[in-house]
Short mmCIF file of C-alpha atoms in Angstrom, two decimals:
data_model
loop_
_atom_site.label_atom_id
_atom_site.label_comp_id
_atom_site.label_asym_id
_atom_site.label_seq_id
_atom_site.Cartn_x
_atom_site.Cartn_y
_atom_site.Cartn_z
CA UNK A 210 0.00 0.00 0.00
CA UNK A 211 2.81 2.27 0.57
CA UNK A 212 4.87 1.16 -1.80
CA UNK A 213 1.07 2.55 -4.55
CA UNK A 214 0.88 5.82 -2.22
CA UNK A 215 4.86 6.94 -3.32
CA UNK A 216 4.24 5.95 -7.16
CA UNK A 217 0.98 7.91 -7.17
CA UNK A 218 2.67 10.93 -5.11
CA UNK A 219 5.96 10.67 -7.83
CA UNK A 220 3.17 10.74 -10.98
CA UNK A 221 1.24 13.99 -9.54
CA UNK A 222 4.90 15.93 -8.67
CA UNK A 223 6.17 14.80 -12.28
CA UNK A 224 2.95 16.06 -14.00
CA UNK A 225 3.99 19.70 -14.04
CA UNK A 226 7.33 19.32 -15.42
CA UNK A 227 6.08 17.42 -18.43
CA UNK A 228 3.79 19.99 -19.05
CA UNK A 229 6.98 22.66 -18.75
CA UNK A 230 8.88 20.59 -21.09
CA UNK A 231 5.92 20.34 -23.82
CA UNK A 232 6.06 23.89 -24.20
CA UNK A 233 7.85 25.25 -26.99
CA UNK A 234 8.50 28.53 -25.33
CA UNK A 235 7.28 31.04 -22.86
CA UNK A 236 3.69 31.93 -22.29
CA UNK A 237 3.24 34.57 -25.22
CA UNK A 238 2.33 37.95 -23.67
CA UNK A 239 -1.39 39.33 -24.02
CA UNK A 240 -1.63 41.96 -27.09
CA UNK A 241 1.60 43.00 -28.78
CA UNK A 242 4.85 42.79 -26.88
CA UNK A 243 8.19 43.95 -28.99
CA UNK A 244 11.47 42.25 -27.77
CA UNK A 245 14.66 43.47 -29.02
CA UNK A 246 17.69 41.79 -27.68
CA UNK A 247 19.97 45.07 -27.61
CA UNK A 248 19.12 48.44 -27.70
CA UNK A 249 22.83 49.93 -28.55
CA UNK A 250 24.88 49.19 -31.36
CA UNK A 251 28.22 49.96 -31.05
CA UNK A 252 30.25 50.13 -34.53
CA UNK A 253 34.03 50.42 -32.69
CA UNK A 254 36.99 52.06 -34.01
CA UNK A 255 36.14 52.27 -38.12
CA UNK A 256 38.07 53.85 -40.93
CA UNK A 257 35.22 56.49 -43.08
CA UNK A 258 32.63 55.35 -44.45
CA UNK A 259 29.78 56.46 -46.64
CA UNK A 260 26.85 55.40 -44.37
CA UNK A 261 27.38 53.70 -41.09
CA UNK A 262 24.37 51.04 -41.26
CA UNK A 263 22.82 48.42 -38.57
CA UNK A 264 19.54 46.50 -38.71
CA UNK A 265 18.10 45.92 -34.89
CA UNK A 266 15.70 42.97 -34.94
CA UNK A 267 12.19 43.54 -33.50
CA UNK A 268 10.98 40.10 -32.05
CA UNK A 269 6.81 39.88 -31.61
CA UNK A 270 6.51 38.12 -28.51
CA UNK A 271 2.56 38.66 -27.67
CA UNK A 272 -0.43 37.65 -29.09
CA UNK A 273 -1.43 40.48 -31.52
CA UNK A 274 -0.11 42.24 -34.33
CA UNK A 275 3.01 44.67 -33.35
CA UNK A 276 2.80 47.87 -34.85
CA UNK A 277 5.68 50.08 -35.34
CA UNK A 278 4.03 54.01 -35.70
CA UNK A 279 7.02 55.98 -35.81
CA UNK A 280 10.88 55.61 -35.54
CA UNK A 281 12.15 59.45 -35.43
CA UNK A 282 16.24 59.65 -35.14
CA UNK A 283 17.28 62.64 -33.15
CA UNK A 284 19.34 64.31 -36.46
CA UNK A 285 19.26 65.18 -39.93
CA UNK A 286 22.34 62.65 -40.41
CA UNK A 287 20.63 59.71 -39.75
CA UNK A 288 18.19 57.92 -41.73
CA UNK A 289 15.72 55.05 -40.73
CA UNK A 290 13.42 52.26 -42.52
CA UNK A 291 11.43 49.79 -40.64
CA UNK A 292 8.79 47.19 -41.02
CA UNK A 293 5.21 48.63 -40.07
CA UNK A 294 3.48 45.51 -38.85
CA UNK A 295 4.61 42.29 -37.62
CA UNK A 296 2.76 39.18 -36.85
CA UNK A 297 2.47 37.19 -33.38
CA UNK A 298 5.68 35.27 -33.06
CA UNK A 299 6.83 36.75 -36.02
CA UNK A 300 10.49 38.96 -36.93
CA UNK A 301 11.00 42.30 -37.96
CA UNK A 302 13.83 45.19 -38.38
CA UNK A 303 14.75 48.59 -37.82
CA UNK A 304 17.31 49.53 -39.77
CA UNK A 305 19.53 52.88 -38.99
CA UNK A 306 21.71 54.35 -41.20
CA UNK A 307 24.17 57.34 -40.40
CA UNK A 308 25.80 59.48 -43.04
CA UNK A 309 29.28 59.33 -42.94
CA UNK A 310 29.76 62.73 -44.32
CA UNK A 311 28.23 64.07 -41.37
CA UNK A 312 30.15 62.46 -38.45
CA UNK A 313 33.60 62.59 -37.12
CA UNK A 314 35.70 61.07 -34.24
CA UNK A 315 33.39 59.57 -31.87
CA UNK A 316 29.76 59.64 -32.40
CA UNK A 317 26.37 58.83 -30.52
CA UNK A 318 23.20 59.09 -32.09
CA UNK A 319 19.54 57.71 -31.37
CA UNK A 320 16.13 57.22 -32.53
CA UNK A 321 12.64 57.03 -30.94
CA UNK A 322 10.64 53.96 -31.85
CA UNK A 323 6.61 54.42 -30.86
CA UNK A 324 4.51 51.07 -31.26
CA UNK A 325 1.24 49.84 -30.13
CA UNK A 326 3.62 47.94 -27.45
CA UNK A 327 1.52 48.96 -24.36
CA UNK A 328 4.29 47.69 -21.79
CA UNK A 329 6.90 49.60 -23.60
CA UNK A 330 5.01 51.82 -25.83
CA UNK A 331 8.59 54.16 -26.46
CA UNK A 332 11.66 53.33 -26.70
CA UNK A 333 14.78 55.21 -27.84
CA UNK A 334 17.64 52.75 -29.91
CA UNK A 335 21.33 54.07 -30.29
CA UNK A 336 24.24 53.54 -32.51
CA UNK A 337 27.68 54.71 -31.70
CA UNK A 338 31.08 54.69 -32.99
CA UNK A 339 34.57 56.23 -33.66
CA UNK A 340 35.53 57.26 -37.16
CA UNK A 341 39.22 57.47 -37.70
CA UNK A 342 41.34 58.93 -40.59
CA UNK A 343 43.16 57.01 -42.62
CA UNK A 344 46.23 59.75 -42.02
CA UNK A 345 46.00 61.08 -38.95
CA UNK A 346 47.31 64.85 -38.97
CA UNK A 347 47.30 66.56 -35.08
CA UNK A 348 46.41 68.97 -34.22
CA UNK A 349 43.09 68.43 -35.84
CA UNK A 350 40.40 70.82 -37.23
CA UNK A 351 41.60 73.89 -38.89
CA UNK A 352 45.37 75.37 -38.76
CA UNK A 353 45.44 78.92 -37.79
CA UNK A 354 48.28 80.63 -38.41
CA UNK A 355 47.68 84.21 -36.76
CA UNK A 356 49.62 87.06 -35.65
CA UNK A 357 50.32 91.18 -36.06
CA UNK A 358 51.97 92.84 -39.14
CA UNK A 359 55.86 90.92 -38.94
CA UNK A 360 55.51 88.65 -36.74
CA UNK A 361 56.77 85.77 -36.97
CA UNK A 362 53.92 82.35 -36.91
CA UNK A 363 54.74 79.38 -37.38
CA UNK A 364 53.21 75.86 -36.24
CA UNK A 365 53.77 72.27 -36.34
CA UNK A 366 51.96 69.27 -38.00
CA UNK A 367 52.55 65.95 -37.16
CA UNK A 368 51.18 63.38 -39.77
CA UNK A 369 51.20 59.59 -39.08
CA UNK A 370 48.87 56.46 -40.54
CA UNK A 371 46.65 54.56 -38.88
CA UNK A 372 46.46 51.74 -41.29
CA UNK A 373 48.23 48.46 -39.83
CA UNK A 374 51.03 46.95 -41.78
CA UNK A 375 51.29 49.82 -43.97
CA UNK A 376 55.03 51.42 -44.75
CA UNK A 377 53.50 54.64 -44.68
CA UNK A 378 55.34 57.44 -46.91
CA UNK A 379 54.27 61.31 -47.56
CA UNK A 380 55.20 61.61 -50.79
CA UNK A 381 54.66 65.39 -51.20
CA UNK A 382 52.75 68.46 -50.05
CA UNK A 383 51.12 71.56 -51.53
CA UNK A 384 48.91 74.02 -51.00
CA UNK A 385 46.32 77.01 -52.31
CA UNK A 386 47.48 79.51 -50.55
CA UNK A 387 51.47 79.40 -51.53
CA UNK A 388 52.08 83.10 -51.23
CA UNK A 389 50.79 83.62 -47.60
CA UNK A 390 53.06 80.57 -46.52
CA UNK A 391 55.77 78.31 -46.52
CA UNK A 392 56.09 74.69 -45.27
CA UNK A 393 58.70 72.14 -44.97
CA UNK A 394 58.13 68.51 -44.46
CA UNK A 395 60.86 66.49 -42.05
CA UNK A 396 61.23 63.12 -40.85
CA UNK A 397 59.15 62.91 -37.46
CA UNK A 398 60.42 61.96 -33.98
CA UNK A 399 58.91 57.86 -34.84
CA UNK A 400 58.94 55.90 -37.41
CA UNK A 401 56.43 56.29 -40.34
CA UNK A 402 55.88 59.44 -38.60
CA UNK A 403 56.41 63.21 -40.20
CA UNK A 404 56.36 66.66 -38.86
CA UNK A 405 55.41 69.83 -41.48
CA UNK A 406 56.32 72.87 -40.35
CA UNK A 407 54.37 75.96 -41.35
CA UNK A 408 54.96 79.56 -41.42
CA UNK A 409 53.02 82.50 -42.27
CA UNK A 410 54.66 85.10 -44.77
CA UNK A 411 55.62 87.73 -42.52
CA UNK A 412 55.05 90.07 -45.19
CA UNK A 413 51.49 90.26 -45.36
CA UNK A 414 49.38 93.21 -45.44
CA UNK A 415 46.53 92.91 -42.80
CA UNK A 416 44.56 89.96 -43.82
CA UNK A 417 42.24 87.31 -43.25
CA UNK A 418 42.14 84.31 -45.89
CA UNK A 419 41.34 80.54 -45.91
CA UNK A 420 43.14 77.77 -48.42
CA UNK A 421 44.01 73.99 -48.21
CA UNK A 422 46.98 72.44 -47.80
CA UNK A 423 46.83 68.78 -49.55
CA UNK A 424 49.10 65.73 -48.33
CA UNK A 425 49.92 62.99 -50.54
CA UNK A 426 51.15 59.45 -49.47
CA UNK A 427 50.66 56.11 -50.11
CA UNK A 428 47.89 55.20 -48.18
CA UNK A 429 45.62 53.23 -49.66
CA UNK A 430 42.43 54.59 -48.13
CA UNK A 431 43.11 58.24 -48.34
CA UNK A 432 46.23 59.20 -51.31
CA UNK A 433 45.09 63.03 -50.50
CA UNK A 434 44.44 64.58 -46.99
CA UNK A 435 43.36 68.27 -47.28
CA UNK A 436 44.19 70.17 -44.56
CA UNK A 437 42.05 73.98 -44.07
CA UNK A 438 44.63 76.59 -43.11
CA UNK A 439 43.22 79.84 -41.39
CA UNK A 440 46.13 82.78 -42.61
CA UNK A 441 45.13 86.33 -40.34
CA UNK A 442 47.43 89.26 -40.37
CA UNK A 443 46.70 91.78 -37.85
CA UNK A 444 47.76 95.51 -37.82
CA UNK A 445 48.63 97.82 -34.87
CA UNK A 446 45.13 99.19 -35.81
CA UNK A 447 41.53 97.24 -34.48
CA UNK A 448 38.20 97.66 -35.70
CA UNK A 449 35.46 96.15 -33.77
CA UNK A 450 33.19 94.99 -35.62
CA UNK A 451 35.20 94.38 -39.25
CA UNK A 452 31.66 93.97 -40.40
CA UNK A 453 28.63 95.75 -40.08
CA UNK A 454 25.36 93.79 -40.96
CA UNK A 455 22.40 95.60 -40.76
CA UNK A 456 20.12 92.20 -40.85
CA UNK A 457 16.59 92.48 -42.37
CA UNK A 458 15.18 95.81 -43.24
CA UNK A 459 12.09 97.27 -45.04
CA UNK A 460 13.20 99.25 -47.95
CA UNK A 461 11.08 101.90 -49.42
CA UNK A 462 7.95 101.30 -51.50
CA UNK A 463 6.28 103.86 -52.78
CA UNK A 464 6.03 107.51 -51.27
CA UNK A 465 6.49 106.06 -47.73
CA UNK A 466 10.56 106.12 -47.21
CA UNK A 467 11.96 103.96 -44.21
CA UNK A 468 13.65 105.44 -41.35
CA UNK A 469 17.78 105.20 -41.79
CA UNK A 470 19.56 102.72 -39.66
CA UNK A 471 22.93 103.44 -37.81
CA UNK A 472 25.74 101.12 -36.81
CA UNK A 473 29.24 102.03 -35.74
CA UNK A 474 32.69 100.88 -36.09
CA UNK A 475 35.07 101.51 -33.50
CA UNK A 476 38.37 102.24 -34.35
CA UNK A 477 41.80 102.09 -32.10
CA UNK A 478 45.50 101.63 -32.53
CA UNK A 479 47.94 99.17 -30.19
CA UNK A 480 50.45 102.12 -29.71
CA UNK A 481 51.72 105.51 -31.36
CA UNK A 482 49.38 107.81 -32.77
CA UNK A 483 46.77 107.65 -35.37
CA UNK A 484 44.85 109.78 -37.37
CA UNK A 485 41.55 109.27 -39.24
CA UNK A 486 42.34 111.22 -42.93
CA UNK A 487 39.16 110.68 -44.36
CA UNK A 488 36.55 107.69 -45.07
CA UNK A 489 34.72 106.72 -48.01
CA UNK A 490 31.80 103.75 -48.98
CA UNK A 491 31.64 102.21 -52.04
CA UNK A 492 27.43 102.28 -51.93
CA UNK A 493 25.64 105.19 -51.87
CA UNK A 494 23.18 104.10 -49.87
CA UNK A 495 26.05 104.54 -46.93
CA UNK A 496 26.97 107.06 -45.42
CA UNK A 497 29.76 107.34 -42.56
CA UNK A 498 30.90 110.05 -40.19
CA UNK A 499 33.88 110.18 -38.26
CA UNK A 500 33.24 110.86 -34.22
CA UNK A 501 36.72 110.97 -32.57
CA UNK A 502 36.51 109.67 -29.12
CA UNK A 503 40.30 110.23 -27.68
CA UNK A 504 41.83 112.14 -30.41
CA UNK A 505 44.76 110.27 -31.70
CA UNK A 506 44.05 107.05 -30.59
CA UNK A 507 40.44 106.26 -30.98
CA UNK A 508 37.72 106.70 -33.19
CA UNK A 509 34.13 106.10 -33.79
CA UNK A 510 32.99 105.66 -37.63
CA UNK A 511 28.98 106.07 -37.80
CA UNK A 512 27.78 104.67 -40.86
CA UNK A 513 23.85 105.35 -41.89
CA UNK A 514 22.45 102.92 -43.72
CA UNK A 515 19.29 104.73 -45.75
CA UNK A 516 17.05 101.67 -47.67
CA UNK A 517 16.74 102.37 -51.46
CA UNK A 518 13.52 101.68 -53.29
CA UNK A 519 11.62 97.54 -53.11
CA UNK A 520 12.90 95.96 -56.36
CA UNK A 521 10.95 92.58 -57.69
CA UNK A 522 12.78 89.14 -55.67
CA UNK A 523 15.53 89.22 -53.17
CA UNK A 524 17.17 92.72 -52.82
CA UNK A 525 20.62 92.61 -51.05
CA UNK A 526 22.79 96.08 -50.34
CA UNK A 527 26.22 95.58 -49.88
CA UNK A 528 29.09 97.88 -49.57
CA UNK A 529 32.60 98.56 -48.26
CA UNK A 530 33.67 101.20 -45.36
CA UNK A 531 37.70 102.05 -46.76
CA UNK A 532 38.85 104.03 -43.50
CA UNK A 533 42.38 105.88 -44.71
CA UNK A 534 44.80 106.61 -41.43
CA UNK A 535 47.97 107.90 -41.05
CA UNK A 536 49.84 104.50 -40.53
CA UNK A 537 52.45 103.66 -43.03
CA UNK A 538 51.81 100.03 -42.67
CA UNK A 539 48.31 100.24 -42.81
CA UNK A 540 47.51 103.28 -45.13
CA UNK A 541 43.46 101.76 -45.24
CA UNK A 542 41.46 99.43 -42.76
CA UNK A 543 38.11 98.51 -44.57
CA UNK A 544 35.11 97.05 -42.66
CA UNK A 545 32.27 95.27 -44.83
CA UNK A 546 28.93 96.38 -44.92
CA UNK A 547 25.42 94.10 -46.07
CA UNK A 548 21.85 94.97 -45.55
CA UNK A 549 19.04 92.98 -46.69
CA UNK A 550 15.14 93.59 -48.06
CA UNK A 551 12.42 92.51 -46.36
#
């Protein structure tokens, strides 16, 4: 009898477990349920590319159709497709895809999913990353090579590869912008390393001009690196502002003329005297007058902006301010001027 009592007992505590193990899966969830089994994608250390693309599989795991509403990525630079509807038990995607012309170094960026999920109704996906050159040139960004009327600037590139296995070679440099500088290009401190050294022509006038300088080598990724060079040649004399916008204005239309606008320059020198000779605008619709604040060392240049008459489509007015001084070095400082129709 006791020996009928433990068999029975052993049946009824097996009897769940057989049940477990008859199950294909987990109990599906009531109504749609979206499973994905990462929410970041992280792309590593990459050399550029055109578009930096992932798909992120969307798992159905309830009992109803999942629908995907929106997926909205948080910039311009990223781009998204996605299936709309997927089935009970069924597969889907979301697929992200980041222009590579818009990134640089390390990036992070997301996108909001909404479904008809109503556990997890929103939920944000990200992809991440580091872009590196193929020539690696440091500092990075833009060069600046700025100083004051003979001074000597100068500053130092260092240019390496980041390709692996690679006997990397420059094999030459130029540039745009030859007659505001000069570079030379030495063996660097390591190997397949190079330093260019730049300097600014200390003969420039007072100046402020933008070119390229463009590496070759042998990489196989990248034969030309362009490099932006910022050239700025300062004089003992400052202006503040060296450009006078006068934004959005309503020029005249009909009998009804606008009210003249005024802006002003100010105008100083680092040292010794100056003197304001005269000033002149290129646009008639300017008109400056000289206010000297400290006689001999600063100035203030109104300039009176009056709006012409409403031509047919868009209606720009621009002009120079040519301020003539008594400084041999800098015989005319000239400031910019731009005013725009309504």
């Amino acid at each position: 009898m006791r020996k009928r009592l433990l068999a029975v007992s052993l049946c009824l505590a097996l009897l769940p477990l057989q049940a477990m193990a008859q199950r294909p899966g987990r109990a599906s969830a009531q109504g749609p349920r979206m499973e994905i089994l990462s929410l970041d994608y992280d792309f590593g250390k990459m050399f550029h590319q055109d578009k930096y693309v992932h798909s992120f599989v969307v798992h159905n795991a309830g009992t109803e159709d999942l629908v995907i509403k929106d997926v909205s990525p948080s910039c311009g630079c990223t781009a998204a497709k996605f299936d709309h509807v997927i089935p009970p038990g069924g597969d889907g995607q979301i697929e992200l895809a980041i222009d590579g012309n818009k990134v640089a170094g390390e990036f992070n960026k997301s996108a909001s999913v909404i479904s008809n999920d109503p556990v997890r109704p929103h939920i944000r996906l990200t992809l991440a990353g580091h872009e590196i050159p193929y020539v690696d040139v440091e500092p990075t960004g833009t060069v600046t090579l700025h100083g004051r009327l003979g001074e000597p600037v100068e500053q130092d590139l260092t240019i390496s590869s980041n390709e692996p296995n690679l006997d990397f070679k420059v094999l030459g440099v130029t540039s745009n912008i030859d007659d505001k500088m000069t570079y030379v290009l030495e063996n660097g401190a390591n190997p397949h390393e190079y330093t260019l050294k730049l300097y600014r022509n200390p003969k420039l006038p007072s100046l402020s001009t933008y070119g390229e300088l463009f590496i070759r080598s042998n990489s196989t990724g990248a034969p030309v690196t362009r490099v932006q060079v910022h050239v700025q040649t300062r004089g003992s004399i400052d202006l503040s502002p060296t450009v006078l916008n006068y934004g959005d204005l309503k020029f005249a239309e009909g009998a009804v003329a606008p009210k003249p606008t005024t802006k002003t320059v100010t105008v100083s020198r680092t040292g010794g005297q100056l003197e304001i000779t005269e000033v002149s605008v290129s646009n008639p619709n300017y008109r400056a007058v000289v206010d000297p604040v400290t006689p001999g060392q600063q100035y203030r240049v109104h300039v009176t902006f009056s709006p012409p008459a409403r031509t047919p489509g868009k209606q720009t007015e621009a002009g120079e301010l040519v301020i003539h001084t008594n400084d041999p070095q800098e015989p005319t400082v000239r400031v910019q001027l731009i005013a725009r129709a309504l």
